[in-house]
Amino acid sequence: MSPSETVPGLRSAVELGLTEPEYALIVEKLGREPNEVELAMFSLLWSEHCSYKHSKKLLGTLPTEGEHVVMGPGENAGP
């Protein structure tokens, strides 16, 4: 790793919205700690906006069929 590539560590991962287990999984899969760019990419890809990791359980409580449901879950169900 070049001097310009720093290893941000767990604290930076948490600040970016990742959990400790998620950071551990990243390190395990890469076989090393991620650099700043990689960590930022994981944070973006695993964010609430992209993956709904926190709201998925709540979304499951909403109706998926019925008179007031315009489109249920599935492809192209977004606004």
C-alpha positions as a Python dict, from the first residue, in 0.01 Angstrom:
ca = {
    (1, 'M'): (0, 0, 0),
    (2, 'S'): (140, 338, -93),
    (3, 'P'): (179, 616, 166),
    (4, 'S'): (-107, 805, 1),
    (5, 'E'): (-345, 517, 73),
    (6, 'T'): (-439, 524, 437),
    (7, 'V'): (-629, 258, 625),
    (8, 'P'): (-919, 434, 795),
    (9, 'G'): (-1018, 159, 1041),
    (10, 'L'): (-1330, 70, 1235),
    (11, 'R'): (-1394, 419, 1373),
    (12, 'S'): (-1416, 565, 1022),
    (13, 'A'): (-1639, 276, 914),
    (14, 'V'): (-1883, 348, 1197),
    (15, 'E'): (-1877, 720, 1116),
    (16, 'L'): (-1975, 626, 760),
    (17, 'G'): (-2273, 424, 887),
    (18, 'L'): (-2131, 73, 880),
    (19, 'T'): (-2159, -158, 1179),
    (20, 'E'): (-1870, -341, 1344),
    (21, 'P'): (-1986, -679, 1203),
    (22, 'E'): (-2014, -526, 854),
    (23, 'Y'): (-1661, -388, 883),
    (24, 'A'): (-1534, -728, 999),
    (25, 'L'): (-1702, -891, 695),
    (26, 'I'): (-1537, -641, 461),
    (27, 'V'): (-1195, -713, 614),
    (28, 'E'): (-1260, -1088, 591),
    (29, 'K'): (-1368, -1075, 225),
    (30, 'L'): (-1083, -845, 119),
    (31, 'G'): (-825, -1030, 326),
    (32, 'R'): (-708, -691, 455),
    (33, 'E'): (-845, -363, 584),
    (34, 'P'): (-1008, -145, 318),
    (35, 'N'): (-853, 184, 210),
    (36, 'E'): (-1050, 510, 225),
    (37, 'V'): (-1201, 478, -122),
    (38, 'E'): (-1306, 115, -70),
    (39, 'L'): (-1458, 194, 268),
    (40, 'A'): (-1654, 485, 122),
    (41, 'M'): (-1784, 261, -159),
    (42, 'F'): (-1902, -5, 86),
    (43, 'S'): (-2068, 263, 294),
    (44, 'L'): (-2253, 399, -8),
    (45, 'L'): (-2355, 61, -144),
    (46, 'W'): (-2471, -67, 194),
    (47, 'S'): (-2643, 258, 291),
    (48, 'E'): (-3008, 283, 387),
    (49, 'H'): (-3076, 452, 53),
    (50, 'C'): (-2937, 164, -154),
    (51, 'S'): (-3009, -144, 52),
    (52, 'Y'): (-3281, -49, 302),
    (53, 'K'): (-3086, -239, 567),
    (54, 'H'): (-3261, -68, 859),
    (55, 'S'): (-3611, -17, 721),
    (56, 'K'): (-3655, -358, 557),
    (57, 'K'): (-3819, -503, 872),
    (58, 'L'): (-4058, -209, 895),
    (59, 'L'): (-4145, -222, 525),
    (60, 'G'): (-4245, -585, 575),
    (61, 'T'): (-4526, -475, 806),
    (62, 'L'): (-4698, -268, 536),
    (63, 'P'): (-4974, -408, 315),
    (64, 'T'): (-4866, -531, -28),
    (65, 'E'): (-5212, -581, -180),
    (66, 'G'): (-5545, -407, -155),
    (67, 'E'): (-5754, -118, -277),
    (68, 'H'): (-5507, 152, -166),
    (69, 'V'): (-5187, -22, -281),
    (70, 'V'): (-5085, 117, -620),
    (71, 'M'): (-4794, -122, -670),
    (72, 'G'): (-4671, -393, -436),
    (73, 'P'): (-4312, -501, -381),
    (74, 'G'): (-4105, -603, -677),
    (75, 'E'): (-3911, -462, -966),
    (76, 'N'): (-3988, -100, -1057),
    (77, 'A'): (-4194, -50, -742),
    (78, 'G'): (-4023, 280, -662),
    (79, 'P'): (-4175, 623, -725),
}
